[in-house]
CSV table of C-alpha atoms in Angstrom, one decimal:
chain,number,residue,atom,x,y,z
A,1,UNK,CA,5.9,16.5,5.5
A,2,UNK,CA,2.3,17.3,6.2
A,3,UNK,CA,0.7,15.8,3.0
A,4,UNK,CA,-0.1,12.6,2.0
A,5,UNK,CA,2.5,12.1,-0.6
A,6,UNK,CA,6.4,13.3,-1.1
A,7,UNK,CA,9.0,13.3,-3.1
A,8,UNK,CA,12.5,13.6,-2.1
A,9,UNK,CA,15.2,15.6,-4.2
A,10,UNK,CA,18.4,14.4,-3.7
A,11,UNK,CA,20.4,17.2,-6.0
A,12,UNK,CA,22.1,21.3,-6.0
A,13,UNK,CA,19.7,23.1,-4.1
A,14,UNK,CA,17.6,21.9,-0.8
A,15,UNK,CA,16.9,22.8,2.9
A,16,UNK,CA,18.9,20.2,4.2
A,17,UNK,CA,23.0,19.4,3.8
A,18,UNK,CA,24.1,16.0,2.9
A,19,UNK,CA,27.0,14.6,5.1
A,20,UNK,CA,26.7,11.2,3.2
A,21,UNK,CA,25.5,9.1,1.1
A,22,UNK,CA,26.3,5.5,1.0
A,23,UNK,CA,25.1,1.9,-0.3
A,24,UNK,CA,23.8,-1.1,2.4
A,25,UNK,CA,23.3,-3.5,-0.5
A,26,UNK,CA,22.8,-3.0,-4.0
A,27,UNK,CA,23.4,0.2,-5.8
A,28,UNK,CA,24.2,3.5,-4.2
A,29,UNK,CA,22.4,6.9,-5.1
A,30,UNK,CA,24.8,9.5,-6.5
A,31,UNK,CA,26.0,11.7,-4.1
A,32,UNK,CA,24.6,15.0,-3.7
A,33,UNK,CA,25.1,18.1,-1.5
A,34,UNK,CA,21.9,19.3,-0.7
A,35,UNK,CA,18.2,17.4,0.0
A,36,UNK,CA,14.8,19.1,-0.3
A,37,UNK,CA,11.5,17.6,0.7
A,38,UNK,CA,9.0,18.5,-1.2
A,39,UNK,CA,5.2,17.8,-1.8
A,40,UNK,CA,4.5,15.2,-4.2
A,41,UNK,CA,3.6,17.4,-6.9
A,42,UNK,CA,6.8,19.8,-7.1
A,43,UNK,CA,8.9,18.1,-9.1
A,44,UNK,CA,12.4,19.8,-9.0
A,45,UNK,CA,13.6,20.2,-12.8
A,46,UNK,CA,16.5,18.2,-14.6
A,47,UNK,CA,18.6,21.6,-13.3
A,48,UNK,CA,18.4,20.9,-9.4
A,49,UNK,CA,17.9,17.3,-8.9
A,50,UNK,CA,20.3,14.4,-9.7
A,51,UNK,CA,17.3,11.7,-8.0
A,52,UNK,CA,13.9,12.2,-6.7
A,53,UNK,CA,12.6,9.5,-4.4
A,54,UNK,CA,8.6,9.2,-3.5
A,55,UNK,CA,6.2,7.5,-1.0
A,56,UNK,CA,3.1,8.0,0.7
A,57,UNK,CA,2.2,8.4,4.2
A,58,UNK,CA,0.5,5.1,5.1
A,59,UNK,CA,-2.0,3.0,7.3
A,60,UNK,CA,-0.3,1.0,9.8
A,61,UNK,CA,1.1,-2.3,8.5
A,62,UNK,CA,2.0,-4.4,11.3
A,63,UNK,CA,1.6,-2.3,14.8
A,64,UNK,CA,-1.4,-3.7,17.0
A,65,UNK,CA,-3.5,-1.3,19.0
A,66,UNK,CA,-1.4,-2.3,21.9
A,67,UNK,CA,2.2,-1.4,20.4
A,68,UNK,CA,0.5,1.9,19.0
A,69,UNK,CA,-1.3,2.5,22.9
A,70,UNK,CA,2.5,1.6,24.0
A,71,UNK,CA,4.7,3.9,21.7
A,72,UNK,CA,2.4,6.1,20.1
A,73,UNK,CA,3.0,8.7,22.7
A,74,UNK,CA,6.5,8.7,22.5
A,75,UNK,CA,6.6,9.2,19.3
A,76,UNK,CA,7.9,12.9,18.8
A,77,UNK,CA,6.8,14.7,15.3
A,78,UNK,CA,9.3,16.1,13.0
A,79,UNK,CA,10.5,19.7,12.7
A,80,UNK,CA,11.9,19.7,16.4
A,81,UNK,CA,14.2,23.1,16.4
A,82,UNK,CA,17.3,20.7,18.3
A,83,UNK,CA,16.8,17.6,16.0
A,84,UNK,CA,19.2,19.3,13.5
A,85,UNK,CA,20.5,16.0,12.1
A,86,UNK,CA,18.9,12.9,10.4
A,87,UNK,CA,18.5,10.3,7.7
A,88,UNK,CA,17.0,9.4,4.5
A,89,UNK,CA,17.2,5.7,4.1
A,90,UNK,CA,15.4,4.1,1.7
A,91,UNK,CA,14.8,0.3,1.6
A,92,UNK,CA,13.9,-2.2,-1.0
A,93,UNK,CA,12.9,-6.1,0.3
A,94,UNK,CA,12.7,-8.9,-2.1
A,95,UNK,CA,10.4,-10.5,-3.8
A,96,UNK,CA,10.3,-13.5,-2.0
A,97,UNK,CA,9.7,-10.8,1.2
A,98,UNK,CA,6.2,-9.5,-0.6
A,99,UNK,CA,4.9,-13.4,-1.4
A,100,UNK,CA,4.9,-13.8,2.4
A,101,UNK,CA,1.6,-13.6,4.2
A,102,UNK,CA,0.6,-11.1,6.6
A,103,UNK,CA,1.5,-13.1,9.9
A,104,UNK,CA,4.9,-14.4,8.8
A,105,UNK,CA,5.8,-11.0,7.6
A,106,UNK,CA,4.3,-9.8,11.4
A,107,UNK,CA,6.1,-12.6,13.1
A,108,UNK,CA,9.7,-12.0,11.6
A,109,UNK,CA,9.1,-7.8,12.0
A,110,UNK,CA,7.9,-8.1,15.6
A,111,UNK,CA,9.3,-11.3,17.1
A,112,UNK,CA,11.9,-12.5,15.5
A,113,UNK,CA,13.5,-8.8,15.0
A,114,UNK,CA,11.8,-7.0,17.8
A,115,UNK,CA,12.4,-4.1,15.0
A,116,UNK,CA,9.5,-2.5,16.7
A,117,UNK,CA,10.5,-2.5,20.4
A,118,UNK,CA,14.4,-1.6,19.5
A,119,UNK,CA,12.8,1.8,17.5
A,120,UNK,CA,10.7,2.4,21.0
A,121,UNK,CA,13.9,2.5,22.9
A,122,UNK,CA,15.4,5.1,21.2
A,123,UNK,CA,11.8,7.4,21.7
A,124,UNK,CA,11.5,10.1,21.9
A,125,UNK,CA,15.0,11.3,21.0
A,126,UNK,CA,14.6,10.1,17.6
A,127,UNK,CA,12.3,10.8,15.6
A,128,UNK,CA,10.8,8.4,12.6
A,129,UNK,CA,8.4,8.7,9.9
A,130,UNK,CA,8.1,5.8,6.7
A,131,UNK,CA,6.9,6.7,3.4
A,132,UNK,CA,5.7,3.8,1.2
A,133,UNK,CA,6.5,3.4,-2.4
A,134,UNK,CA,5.9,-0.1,-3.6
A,135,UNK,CA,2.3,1.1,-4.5
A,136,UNK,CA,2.6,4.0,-6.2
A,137,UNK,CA,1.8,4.3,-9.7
A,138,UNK,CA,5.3,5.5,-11.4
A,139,UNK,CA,7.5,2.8,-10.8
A,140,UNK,CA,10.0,3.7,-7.7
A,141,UNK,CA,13.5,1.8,-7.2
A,142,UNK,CA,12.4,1.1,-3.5
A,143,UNK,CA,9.8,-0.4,-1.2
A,144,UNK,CA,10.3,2.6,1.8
A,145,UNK,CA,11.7,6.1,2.5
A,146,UNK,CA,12.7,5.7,5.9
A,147,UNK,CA,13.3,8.8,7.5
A,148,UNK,CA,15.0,10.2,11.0
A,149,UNK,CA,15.3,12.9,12.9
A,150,UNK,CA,17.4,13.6,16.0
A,151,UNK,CA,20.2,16.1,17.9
A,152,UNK,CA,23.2,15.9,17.6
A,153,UNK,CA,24.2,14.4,20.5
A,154,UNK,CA,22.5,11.5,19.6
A,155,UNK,CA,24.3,10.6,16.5
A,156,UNK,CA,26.0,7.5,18.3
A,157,UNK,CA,22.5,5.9,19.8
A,158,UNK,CA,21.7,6.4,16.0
A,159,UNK,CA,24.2,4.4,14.8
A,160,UNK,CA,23.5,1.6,17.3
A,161,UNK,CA,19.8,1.9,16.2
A,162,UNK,CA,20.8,0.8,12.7
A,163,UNK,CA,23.3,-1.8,13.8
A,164,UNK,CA,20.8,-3.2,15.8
A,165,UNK,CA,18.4,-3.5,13.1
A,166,UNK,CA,20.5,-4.7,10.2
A,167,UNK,CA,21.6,-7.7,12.6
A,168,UNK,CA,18.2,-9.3,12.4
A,169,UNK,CA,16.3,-11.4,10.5
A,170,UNK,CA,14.0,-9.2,8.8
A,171,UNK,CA,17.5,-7.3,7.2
A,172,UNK,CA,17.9,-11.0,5.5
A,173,UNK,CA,15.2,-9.7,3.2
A,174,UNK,CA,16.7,-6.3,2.3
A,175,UNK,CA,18.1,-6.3,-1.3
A,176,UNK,CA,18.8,-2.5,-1.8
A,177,UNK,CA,19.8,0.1,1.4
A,178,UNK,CA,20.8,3.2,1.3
A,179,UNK,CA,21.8,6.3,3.6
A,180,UNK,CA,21.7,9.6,3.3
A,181,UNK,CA,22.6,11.4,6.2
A,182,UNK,CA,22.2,14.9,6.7
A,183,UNK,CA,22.1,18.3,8.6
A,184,UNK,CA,19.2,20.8,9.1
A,185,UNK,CA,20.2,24.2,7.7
A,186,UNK,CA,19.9,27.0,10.0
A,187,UNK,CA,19.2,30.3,9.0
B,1,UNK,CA,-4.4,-8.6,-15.8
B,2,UNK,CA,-0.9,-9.7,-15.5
B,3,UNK,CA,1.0,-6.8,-14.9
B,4,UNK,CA,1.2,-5.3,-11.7
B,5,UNK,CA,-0.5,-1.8,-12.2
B,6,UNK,CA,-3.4,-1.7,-14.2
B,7,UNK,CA,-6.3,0.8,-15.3
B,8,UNK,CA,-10.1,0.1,-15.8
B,9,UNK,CA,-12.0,2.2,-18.8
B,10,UNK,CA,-15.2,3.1,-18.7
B,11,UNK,CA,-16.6,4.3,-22.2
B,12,UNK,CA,-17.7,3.8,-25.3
B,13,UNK,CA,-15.2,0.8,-25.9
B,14,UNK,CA,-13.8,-2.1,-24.4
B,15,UNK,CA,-14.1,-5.9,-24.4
B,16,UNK,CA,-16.6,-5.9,-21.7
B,17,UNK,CA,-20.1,-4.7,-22.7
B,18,UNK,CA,-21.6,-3.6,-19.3
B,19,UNK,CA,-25.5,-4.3,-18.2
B,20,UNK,CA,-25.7,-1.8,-14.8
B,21,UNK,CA,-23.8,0.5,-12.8
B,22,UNK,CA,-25.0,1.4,-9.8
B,23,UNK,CA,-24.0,3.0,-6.6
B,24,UNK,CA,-24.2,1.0,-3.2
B,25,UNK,CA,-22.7,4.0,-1.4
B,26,UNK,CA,-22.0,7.5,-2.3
B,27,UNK,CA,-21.5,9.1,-5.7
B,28,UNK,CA,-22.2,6.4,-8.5
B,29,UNK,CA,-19.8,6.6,-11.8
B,30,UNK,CA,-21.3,7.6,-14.8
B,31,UNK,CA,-23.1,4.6,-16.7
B,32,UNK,CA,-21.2,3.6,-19.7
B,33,UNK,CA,-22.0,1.0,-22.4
B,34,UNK,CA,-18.1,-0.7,-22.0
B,35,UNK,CA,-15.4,-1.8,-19.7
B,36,UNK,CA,-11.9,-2.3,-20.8
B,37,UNK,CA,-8.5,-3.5,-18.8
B,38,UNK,CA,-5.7,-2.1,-19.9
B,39,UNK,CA,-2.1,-2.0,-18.3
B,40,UNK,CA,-1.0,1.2,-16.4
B,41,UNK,CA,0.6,3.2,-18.9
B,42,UNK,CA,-2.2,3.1,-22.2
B,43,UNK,CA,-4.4,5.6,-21.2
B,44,UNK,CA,-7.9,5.4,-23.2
B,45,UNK,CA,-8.1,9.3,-24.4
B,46,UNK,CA,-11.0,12.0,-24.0
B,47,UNK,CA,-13.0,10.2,-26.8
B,48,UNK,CA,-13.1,6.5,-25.1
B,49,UNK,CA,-13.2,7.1,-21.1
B,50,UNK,CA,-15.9,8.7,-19.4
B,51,UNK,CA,-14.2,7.3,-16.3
B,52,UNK,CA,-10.4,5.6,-15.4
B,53,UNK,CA,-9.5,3.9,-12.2
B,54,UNK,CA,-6.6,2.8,-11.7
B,55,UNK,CA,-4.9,0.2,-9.5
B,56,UNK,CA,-2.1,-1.9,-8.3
B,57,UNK,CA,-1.8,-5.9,-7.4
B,58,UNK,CA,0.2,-5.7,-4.3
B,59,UNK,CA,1.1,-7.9,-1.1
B,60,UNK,CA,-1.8,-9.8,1.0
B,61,UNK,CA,-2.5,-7.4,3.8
B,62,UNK,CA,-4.4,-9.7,6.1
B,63,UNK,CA,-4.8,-13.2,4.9
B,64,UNK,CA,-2.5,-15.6,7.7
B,65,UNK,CA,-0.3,-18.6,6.2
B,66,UNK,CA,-2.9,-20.6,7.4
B,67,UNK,CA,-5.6,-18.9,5.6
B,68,UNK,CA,-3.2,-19.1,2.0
B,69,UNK,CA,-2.8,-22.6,2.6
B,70,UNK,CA,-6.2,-23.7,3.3
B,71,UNK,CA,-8.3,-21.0,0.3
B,72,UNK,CA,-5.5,-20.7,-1.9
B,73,UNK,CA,-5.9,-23.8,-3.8
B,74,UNK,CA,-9.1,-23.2,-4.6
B,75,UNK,CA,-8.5,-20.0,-6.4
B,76,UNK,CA,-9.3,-20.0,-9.6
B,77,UNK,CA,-7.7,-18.0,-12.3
B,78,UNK,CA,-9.1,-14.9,-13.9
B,79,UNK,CA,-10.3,-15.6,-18.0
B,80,UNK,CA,-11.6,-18.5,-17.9
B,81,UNK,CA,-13.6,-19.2,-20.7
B,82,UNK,CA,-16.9,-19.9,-18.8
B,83,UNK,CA,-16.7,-17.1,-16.2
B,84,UNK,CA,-18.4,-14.4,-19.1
B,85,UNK,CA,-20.2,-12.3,-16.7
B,86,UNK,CA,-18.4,-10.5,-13.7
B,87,UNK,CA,-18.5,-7.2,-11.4
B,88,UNK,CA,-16.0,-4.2,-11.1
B,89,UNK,CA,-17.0,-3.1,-7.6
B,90,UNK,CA,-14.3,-0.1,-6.6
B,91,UNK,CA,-15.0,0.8,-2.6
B,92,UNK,CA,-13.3,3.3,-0.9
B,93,UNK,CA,-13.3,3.1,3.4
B,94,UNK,CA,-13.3,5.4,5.7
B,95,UNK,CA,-10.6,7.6,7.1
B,96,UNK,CA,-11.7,6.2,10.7
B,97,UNK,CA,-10.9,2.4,9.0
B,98,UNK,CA,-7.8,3.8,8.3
B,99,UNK,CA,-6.9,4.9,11.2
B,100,UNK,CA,-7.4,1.4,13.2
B,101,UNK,CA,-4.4,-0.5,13.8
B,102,UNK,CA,-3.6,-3.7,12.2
B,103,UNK,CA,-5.0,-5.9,14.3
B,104,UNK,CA,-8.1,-4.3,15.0
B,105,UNK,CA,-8.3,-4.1,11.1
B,106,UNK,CA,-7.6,-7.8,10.5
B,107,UNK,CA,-10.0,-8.8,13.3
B,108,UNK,CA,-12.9,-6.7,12.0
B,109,UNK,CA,-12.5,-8.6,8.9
B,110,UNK,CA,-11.7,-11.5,9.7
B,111,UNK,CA,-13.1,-12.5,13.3
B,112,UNK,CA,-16.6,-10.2,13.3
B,113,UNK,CA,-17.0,-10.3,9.7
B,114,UNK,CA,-15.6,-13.5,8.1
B,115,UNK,CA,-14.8,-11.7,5.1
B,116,UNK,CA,-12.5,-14.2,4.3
B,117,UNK,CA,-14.3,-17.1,5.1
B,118,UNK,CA,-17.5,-15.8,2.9
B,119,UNK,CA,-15.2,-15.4,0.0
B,120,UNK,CA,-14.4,-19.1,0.4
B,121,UNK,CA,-17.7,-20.4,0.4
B,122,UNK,CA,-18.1,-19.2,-3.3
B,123,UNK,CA,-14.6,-20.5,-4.3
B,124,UNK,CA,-13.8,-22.0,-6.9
B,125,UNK,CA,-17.2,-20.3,-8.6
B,126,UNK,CA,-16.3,-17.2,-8.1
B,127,UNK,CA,-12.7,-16.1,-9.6
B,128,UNK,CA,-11.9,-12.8,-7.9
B,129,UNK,CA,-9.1,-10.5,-7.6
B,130,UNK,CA,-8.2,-7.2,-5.8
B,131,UNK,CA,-6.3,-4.0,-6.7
B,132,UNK,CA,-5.4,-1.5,-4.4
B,133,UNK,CA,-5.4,2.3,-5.1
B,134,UNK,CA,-5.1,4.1,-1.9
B,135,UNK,CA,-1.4,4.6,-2.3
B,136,UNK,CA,-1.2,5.3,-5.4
B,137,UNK,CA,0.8,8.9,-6.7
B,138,UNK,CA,-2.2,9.9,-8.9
B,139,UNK,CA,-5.3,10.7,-6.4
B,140,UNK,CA,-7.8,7.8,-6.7
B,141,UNK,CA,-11.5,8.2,-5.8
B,142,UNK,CA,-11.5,4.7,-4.3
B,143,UNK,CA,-9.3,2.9,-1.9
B,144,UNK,CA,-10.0,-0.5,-3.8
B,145,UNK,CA,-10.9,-2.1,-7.3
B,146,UNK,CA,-12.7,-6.0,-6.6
B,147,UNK,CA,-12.8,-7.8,-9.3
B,148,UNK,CA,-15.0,-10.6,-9.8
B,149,UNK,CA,-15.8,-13.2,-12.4
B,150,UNK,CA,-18.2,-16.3,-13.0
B,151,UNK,CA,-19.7,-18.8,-15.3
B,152,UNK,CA,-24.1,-16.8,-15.9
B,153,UNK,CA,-24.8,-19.5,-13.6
B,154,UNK,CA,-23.3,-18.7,-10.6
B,155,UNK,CA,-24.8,-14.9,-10.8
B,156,UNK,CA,-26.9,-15.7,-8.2
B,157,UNK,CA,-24.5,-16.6,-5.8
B,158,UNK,CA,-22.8,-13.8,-6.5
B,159,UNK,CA,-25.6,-11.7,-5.7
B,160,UNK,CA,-25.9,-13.4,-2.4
B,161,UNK,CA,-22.0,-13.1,-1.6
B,162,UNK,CA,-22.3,-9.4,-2.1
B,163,UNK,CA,-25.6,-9.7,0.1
B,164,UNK,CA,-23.6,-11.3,3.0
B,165,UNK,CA,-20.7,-8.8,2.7
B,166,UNK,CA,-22.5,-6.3,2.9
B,167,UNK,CA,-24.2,-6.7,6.1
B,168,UNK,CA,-21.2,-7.4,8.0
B,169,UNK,CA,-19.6,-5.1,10.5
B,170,UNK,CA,-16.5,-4.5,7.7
B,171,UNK,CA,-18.8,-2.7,5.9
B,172,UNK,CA,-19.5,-0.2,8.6
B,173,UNK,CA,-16.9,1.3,7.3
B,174,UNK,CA,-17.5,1.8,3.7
B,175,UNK,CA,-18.2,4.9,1.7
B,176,UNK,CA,-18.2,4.9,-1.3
B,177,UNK,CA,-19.3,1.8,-3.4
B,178,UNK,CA,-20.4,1.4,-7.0
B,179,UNK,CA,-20.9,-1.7,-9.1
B,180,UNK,CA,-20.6,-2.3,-12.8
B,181,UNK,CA,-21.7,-5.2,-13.3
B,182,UNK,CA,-20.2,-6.9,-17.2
B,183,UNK,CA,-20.4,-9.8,-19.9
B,184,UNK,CA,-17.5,-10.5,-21.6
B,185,UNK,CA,-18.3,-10.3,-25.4
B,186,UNK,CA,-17.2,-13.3,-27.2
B,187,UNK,CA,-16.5,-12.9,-30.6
């Protein structure tokens, strides 16, 4: 996950086992054994992949140079050998989500759903990265590729992580979630 | 310029018959005698475009509720009949602007450079619109497409708006920056 953009193959072949796959709101994706992430421009081939999902590694969006002084170090990168498990979860907000201006949006993220200071408390033992799609030029079914990395023993703080997080206000504005959960494959 | 993702032609047709192109920063584009606007998908072909850019109409990224309330009134709409003349100014930032955090963004813009409040000043004059491109799948050789039209009086005040801009700290940042400068052609 090095370059800027990536696509996600949800289909028969891929470096990482699928647990589960399973709808928040609005359609599901059609569950699939395997995941593979792959740079933007290997596309699998009708043979391997049943969806392919892309985003780009962004600028920040909200996070002041306080939060990013705050967290940034905790932040641990992706690949770690013991982070075996994680999570594909892409998210799609509504419309009426995108007409709001950048300090509402702000306000509801970071005060009303402290969605930035719950993800700090689960640093550094899990890992996060977000893709954006909204912007890219083929039309994408949704907003963000969220994706998580983390051992196994801390499936259960994951789970509270999302709980957490679909509880709040900013959730109100999510029209289409979806998790894909998965295991590493070790050779 | 309806739909969301749109593509600019540069080449031997369009609807736009442009007077100068001219680079403000780095590499100019190639001068060409037309402009066109065409949605995403209707590529112009080897024998039209010298050049394409391509971009998307997405969410504000820095303007407050305050801001929307107060300037967005005074917004014009694009095509009206006495804005003929008009700018395609792409700019692409630097990887260091990229790398601030939002709120040192927003107040380099808004706070040390009164980017916003500039714009204002030459409202409702001065229709305007903005694409981005950094995000999108296909590389793009700028980070933004401004868009800019008036009435051949108002040309002037355009000149100055882009002379104001320009010296502000914002533009400390900027890299690359080209204008093509158009009439519509009224037939």
């Amino acid at each position: 996950m090095s370059d800027r953009f990536i696509t996600m193959v949800g289909g028969s072949r891929g470096s990482l086992r699928v647990h589960d796959v399973r709808a928040l709101s609005g359609e599901s994706l059609d569950v699939v054994p395997y995941l593979d992430v792959r740079p933007w421009l290997a596309p699998a081939g009708d043979s391997v992949a049943r969806w392919q999902l892309s985003g780009a590694v962004s600028n920040l969006r909200y996070a002041t140079s306080k939060e990013r002084e705050h967290y940034g170090s905790l932040q641990p990168p992706l690949g770690r050998a013991e982070a075996r498990f994680g999570a594909l979860i892409p998210i799609r907000k509504s419309a009426a989500w995108w007409e709001l201006p950048q300090d509402t949006r702000r306000s509801i993220i970071a005060d009303d759903s402290r969605h930035i200071a719950i993800g700090a408390e689960y640093l550094p033992a899990i890992a996060r990265r977000l893709l954006h799609c909204r912007d890219l030029g083929s039309p994408q079914p949704f907003d963000f590729l969220t994706w998580f990395e983390f051992a196994p023993e801390y499936a259960t703080a994951f789970d509270e992580l999302l709980a957490r997080l679909r509880a709040t206000r900013e959730w109100e504005y999510v029209e289409r979630e979806v998790e894909v959960r998965f295991e590493r494959i070790v050779s």
